PDB file of C-alpha atoms in Angstrom:
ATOM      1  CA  UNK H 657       4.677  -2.586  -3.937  1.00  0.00           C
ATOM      2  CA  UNK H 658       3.441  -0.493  -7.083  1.00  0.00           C
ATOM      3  CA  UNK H 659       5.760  -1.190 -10.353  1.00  0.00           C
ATOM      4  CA  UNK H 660       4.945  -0.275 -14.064  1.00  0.00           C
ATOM      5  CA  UNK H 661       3.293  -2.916 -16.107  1.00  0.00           C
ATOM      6  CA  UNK H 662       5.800  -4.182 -18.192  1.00  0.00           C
ATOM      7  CA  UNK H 663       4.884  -5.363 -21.635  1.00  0.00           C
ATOM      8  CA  UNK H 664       6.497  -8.650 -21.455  1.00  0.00           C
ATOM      9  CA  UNK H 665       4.587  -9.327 -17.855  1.00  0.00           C
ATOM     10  CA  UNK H 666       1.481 -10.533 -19.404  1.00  0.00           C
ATOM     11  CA  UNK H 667       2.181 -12.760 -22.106  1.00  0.00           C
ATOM     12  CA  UNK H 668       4.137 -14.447 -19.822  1.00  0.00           C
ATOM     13  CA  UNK H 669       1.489 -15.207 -17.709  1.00  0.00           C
ATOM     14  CA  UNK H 670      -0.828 -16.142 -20.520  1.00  0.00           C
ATOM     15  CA  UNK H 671       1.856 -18.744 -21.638  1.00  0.00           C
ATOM     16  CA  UNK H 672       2.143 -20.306 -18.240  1.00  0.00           C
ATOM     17  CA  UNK H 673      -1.440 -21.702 -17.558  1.00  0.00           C
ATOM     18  CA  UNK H 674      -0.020 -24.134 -15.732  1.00  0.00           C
ATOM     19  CA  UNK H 675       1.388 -22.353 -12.444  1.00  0.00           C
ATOM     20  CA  UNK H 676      -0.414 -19.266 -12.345  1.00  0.00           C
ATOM     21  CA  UNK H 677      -4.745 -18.485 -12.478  1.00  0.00           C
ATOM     22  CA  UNK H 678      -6.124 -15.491 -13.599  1.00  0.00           C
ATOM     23  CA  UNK H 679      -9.930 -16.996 -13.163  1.00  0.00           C
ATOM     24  CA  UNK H 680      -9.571 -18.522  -9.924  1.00  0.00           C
ATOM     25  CA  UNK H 681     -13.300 -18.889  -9.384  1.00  0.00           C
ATOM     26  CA  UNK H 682     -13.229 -21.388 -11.968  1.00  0.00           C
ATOM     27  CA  UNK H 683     -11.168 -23.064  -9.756  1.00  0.00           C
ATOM     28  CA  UNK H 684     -13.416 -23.032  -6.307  1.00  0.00           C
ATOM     29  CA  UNK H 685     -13.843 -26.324  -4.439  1.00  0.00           C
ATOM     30  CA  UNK H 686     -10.825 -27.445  -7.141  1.00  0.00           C
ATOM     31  CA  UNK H 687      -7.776 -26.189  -6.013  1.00  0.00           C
ATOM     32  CA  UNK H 688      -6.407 -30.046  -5.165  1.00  0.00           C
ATOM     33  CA  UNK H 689      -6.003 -30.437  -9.228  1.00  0.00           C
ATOM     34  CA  UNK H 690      -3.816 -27.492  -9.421  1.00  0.00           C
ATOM     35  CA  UNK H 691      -1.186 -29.560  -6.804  1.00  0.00           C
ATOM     36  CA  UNK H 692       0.765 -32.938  -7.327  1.00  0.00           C
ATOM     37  CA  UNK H 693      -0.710 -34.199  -4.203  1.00  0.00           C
ATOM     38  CA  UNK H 694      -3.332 -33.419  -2.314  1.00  0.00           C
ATOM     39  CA  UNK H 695      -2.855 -31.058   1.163  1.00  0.00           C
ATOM     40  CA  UNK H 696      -3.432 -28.382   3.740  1.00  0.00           C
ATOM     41  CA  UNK H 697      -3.440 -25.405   1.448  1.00  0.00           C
ATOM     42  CA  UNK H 698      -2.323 -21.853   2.784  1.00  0.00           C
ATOM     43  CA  UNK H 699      -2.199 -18.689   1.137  1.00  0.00           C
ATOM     44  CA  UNK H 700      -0.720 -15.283   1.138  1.00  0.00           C
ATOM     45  CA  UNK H 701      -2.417 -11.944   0.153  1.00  0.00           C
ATOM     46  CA  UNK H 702      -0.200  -9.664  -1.675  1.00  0.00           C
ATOM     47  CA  UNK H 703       2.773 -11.594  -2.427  1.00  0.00           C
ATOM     48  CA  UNK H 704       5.494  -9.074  -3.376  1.00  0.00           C
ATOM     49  CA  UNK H 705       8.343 -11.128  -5.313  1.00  0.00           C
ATOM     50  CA  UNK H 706       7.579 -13.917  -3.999  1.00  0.00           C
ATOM     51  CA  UNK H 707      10.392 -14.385  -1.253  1.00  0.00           C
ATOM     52  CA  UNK H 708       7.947 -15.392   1.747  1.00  0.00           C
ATOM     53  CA  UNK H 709       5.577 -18.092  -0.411  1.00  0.00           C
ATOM     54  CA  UNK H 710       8.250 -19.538  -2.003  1.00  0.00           C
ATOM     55  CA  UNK H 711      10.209 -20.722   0.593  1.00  0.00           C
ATOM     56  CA  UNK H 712       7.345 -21.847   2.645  1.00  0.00           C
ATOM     57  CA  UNK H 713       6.756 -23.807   0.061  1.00  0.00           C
ATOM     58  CA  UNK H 714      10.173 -25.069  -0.358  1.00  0.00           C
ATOM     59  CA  UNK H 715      10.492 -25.883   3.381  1.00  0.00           C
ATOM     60  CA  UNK H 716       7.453 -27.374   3.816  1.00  0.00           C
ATOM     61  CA  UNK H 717       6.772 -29.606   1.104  1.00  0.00           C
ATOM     62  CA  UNK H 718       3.863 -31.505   3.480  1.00  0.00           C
ATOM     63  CA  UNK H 719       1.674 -28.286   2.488  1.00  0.00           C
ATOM     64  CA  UNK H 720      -0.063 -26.652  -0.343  1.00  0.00           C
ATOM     65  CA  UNK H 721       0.658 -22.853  -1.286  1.00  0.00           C
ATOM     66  CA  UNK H 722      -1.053 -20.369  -3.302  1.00  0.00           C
ATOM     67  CA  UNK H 723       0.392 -16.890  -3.614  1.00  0.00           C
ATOM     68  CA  UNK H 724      -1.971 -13.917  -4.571  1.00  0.00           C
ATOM     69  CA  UNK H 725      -0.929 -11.073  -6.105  1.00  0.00           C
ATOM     70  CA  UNK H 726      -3.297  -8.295  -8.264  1.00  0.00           C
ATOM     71  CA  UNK H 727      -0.765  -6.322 -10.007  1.00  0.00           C
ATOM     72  CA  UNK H 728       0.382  -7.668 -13.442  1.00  0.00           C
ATOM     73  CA  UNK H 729       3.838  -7.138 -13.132  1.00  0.00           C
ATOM     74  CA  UNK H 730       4.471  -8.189  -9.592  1.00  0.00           C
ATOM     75  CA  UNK H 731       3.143 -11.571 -10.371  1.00  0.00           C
ATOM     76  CA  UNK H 732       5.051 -12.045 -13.298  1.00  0.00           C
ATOM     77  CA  UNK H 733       8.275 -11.868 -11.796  1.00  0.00           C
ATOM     78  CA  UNK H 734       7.100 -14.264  -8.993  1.00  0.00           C
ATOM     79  CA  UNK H 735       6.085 -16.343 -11.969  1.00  0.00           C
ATOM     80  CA  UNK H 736       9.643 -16.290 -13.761  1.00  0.00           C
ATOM     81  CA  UNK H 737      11.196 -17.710 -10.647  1.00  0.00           C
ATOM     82  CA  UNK H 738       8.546 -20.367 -10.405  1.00  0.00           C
ATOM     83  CA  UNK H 739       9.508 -20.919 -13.650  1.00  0.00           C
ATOM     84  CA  UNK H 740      12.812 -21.590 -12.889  1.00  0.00           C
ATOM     85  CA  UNK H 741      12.567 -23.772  -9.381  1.00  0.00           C
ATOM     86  CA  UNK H 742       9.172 -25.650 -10.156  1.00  0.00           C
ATOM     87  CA  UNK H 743       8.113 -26.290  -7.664  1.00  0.00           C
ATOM     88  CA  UNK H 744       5.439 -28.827  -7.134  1.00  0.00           C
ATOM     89  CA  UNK H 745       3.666 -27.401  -4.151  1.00  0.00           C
ATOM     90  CA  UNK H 746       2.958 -23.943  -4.999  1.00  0.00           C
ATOM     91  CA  UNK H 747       0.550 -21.873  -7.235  1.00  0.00           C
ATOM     92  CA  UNK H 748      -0.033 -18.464  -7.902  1.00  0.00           C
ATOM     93  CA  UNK H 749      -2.919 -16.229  -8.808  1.00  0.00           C
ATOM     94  CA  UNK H 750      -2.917 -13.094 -10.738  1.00  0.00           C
ATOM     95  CA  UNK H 751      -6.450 -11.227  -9.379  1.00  0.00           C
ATOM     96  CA  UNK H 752      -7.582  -9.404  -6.953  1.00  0.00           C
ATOM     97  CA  UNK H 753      -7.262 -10.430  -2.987  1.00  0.00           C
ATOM     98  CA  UNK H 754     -10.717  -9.193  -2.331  1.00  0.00           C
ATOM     99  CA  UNK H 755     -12.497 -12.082  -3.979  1.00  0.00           C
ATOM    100  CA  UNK H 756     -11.787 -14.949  -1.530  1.00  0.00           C
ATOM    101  CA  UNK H 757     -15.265 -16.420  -1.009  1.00  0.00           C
ATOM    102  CA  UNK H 758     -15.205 -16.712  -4.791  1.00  0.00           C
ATOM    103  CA  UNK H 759     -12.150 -18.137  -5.000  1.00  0.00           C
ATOM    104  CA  UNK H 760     -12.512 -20.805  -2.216  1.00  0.00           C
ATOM    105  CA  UNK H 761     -15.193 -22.929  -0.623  1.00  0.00           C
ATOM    106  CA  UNK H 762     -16.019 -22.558   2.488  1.00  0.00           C
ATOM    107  CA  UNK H 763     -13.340 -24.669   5.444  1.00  0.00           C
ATOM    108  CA  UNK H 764     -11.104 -24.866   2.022  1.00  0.00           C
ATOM    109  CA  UNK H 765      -7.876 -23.195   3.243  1.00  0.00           C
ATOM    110  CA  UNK H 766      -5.816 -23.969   6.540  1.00  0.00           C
ATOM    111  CA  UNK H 767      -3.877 -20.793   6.636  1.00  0.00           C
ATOM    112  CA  UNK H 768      -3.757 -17.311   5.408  1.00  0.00           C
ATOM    113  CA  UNK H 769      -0.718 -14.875   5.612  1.00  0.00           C
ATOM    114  CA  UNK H 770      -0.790 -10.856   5.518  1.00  0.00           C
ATOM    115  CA  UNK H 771       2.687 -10.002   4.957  1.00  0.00           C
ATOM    116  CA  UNK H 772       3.384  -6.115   4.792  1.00  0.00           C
ATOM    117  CA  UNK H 773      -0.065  -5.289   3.795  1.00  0.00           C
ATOM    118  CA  UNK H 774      -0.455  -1.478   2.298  1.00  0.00           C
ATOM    119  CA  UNK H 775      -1.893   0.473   5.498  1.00  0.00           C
ATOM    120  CA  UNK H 776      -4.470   2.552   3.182  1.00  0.00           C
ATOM    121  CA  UNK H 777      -3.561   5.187   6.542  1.00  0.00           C
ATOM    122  CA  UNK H 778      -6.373   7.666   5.661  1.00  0.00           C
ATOM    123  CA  UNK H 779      -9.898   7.235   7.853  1.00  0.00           C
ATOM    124  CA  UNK H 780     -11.741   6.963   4.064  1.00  0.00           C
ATOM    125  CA  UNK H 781      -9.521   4.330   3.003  1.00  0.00           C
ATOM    126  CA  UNK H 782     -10.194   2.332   6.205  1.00  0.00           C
ATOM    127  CA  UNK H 783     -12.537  -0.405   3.876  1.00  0.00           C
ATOM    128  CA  UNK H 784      -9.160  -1.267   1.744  1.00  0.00           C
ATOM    129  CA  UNK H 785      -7.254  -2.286   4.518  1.00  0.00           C
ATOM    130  CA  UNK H 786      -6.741  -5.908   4.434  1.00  0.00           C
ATOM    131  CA  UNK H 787      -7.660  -6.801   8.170  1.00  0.00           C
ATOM    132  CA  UNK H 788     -10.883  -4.434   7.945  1.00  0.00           C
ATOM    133  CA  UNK H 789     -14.257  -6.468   8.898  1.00  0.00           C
ATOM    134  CA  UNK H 790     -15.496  -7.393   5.623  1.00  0.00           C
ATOM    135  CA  UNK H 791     -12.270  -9.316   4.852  1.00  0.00           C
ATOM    136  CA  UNK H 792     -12.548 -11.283   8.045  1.00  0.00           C
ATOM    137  CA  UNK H 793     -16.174 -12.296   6.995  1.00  0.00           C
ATOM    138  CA  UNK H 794     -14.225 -13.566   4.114  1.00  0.00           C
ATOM    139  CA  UNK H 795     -11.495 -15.016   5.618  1.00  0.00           C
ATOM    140  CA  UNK H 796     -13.311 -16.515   7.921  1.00  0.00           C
ATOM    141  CA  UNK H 797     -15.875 -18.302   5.052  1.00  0.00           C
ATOM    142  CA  UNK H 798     -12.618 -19.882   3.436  1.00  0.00           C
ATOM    143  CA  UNK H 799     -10.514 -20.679   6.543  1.00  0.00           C
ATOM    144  CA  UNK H 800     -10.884 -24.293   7.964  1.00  0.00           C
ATOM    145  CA  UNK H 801     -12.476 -24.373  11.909  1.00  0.00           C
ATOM    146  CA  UNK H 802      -8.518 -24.618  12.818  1.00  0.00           C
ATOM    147  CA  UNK H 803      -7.410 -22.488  10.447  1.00  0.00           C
ATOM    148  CA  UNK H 804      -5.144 -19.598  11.397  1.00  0.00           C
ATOM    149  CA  UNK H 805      -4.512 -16.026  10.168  1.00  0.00           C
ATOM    150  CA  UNK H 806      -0.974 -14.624  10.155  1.00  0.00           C
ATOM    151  CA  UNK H 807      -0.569 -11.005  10.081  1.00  0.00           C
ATOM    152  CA  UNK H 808       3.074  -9.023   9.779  1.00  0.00           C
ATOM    153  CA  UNK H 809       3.500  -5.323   9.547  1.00  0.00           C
ATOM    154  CA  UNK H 810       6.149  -2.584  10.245  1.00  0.00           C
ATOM    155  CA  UNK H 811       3.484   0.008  10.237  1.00  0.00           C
ATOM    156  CA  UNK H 812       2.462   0.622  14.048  1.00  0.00           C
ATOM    157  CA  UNK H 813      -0.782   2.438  12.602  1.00  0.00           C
ATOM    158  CA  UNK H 814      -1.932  -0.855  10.989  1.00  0.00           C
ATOM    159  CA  UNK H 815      -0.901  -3.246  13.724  1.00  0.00           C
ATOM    160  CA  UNK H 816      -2.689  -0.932  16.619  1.00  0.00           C
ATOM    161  CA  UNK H 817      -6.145  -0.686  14.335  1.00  0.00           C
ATOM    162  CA  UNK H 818      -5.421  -4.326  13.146  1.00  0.00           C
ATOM    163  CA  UNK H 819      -5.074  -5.579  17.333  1.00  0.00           C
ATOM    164  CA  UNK H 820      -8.610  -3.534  17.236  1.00  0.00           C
ATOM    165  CA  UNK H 821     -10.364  -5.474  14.418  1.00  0.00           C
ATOM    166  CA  UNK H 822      -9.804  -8.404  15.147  1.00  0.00           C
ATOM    167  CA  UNK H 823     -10.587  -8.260  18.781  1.00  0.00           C
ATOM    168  CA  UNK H 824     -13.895  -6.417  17.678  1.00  0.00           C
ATOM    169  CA  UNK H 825     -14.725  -9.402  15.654  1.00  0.00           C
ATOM    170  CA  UNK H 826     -14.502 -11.501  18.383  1.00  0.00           C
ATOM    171  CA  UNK H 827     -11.250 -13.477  17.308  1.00  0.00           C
ATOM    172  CA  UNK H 828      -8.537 -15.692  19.639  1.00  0.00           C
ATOM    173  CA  UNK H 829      -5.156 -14.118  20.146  1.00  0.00           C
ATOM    174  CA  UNK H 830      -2.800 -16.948  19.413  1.00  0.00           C
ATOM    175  CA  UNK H 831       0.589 -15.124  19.633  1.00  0.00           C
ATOM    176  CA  UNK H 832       1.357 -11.737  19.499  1.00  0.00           C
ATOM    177  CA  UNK H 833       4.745  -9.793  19.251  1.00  0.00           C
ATOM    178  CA  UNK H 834       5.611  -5.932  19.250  1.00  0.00           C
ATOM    179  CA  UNK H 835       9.378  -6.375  17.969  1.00  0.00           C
ATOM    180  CA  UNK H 836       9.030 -10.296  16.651  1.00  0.00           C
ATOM    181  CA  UNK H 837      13.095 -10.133  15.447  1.00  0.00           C
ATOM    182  CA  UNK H 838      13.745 -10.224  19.913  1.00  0.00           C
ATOM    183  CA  UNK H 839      12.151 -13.477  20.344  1.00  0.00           C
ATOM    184  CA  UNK H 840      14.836 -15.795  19.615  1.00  0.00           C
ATOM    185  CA  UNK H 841      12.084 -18.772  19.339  1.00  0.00           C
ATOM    186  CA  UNK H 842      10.000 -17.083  17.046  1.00  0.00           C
ATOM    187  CA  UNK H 843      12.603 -16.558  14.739  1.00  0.00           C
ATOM    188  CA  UNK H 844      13.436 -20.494  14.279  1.00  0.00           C
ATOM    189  CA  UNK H 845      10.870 -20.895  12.444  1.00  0.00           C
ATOM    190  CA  UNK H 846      10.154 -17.363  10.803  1.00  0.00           C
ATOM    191  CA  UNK H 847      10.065 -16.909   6.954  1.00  0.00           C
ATOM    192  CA  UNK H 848      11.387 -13.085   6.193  1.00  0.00           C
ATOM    193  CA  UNK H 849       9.756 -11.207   2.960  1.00  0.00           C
ATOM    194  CA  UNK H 850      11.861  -9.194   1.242  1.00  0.00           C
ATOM    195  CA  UNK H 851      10.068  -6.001   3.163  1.00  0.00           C
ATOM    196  CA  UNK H 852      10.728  -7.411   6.226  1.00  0.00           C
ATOM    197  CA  UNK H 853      14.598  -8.083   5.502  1.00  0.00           C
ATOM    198  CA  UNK H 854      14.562  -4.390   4.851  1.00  0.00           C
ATOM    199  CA  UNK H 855      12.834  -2.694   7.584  1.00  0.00           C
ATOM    200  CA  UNK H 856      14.454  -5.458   9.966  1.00  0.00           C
ATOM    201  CA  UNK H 857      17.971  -4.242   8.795  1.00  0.00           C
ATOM    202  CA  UNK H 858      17.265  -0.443   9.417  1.00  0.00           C
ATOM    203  CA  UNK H 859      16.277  -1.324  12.789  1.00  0.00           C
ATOM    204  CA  UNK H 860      12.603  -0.904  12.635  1.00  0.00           C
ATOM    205  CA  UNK H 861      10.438  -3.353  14.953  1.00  0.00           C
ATOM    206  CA  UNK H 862       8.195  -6.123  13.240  1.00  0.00           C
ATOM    207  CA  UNK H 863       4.790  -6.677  14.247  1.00  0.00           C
ATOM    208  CA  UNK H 864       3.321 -10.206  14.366  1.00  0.00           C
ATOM    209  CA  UNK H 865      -0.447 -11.393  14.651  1.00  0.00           C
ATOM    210  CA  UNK H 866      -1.231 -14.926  14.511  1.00  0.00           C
ATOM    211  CA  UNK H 867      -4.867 -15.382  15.302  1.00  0.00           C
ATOM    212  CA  UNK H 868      -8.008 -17.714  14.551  1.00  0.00           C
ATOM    213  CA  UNK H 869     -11.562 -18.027  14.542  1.00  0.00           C
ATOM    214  CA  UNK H 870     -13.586 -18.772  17.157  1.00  0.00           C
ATOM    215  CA  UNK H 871     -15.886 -21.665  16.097  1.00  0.00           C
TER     216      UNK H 871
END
């Protein structure tokens, strides 16, 4: 999701210190003081608007939630509804995804969620893609010993080389799914984004990951 920064999308952050970091390294080892109570924490790289994040966070008040998001204007409007709804169980963070170890200590996150990631398809963009081996280093660092990694696509590119990378790095398989809207179980609990709700609609199948680290 690429929008135009929109001149009221940054004040708006800078006047909202309170639910959404732009330094979140300041915040490393600290994240419990950003929450009403203290919690398993998950996050989600790339948050869109929001949909996904926000009502994991409004179903499962028991947890912590941080969405990431690097463009200005995308956060913002994630920020207005937070704005809005308040809740007390989620955070957001206006930088760059690719900074994790800076942003976290080390076992300091229980979950992580790749919803819809951009597939950088080219072979020389192969280092942006968000399930390429120097993000699992990273993932890895930040992620608890149980932690888990939860990876949705539509892009059959992304989910074959994704399958790949993480079996290179030596990861556990907890649950995989090559058309995830068939199993009736898996839907119970499933949270849609708003790029799933569209793909879903047209038809398309949705890929699911959820894997973990082996200690």
């Amino acid at each position: 999701m690429r929008l135009r920064n929109k001149p009221w999308a940054k004040p708006l952050i800078e006047n909202n210190p309170d639910l959404i970091v732009t330094k979140p390294s300041e915040y490393c080892g600290k994240w419990k003081t950003r929450f009403e109570k203290e919690a398993p924490l998950f996050i989600e790289i790339g948050m869109g608007k929001g949909g996904f994040i926000m009502e994991m966070a409004s179903r499962h008040p028991e947890n912590n939630y941080i969405g990431i998001e690097i463009q200005t204007t995308v956060a913002a409007i994630v920020l207005r509804k937070q704005i809005e709804t308040r809740l007390p169980n989620l955070q957001l963070i206006c930088a760059n995804g690719s900074g994790l170890s800076e942003y976290f200590e080390e076992n300091e996150v229980a979950g992580i969620y790749l919803n819809f990631s951009d597939p950088w398809p080219k072979k020389r963009q192969e280092k942006r893609r968000l399930t390429y081996k120097t993000f699992l280093k990273q993932y890895r660092y930040v992620l608890s010993n149980k932690g888990c990694l939860e990876f949705k696509t539509d892009n059959r590119g992304l989910f074959e080389y994704t399958l790949v990378s993480f079996n290179n790095y030596g990861m556990n398989f907890n649950q995989v799914f090559l058309d995830l809207h068939k199993d009736e179980e898996a839907m119970i609990e499933n949270v849609m984004t708003e790029y799933e709700d569209k793909f879903s609609k047209k038809g398309q199948p949705i890929y699911k990951i959820s894997a973990s680290f082996k200690s």
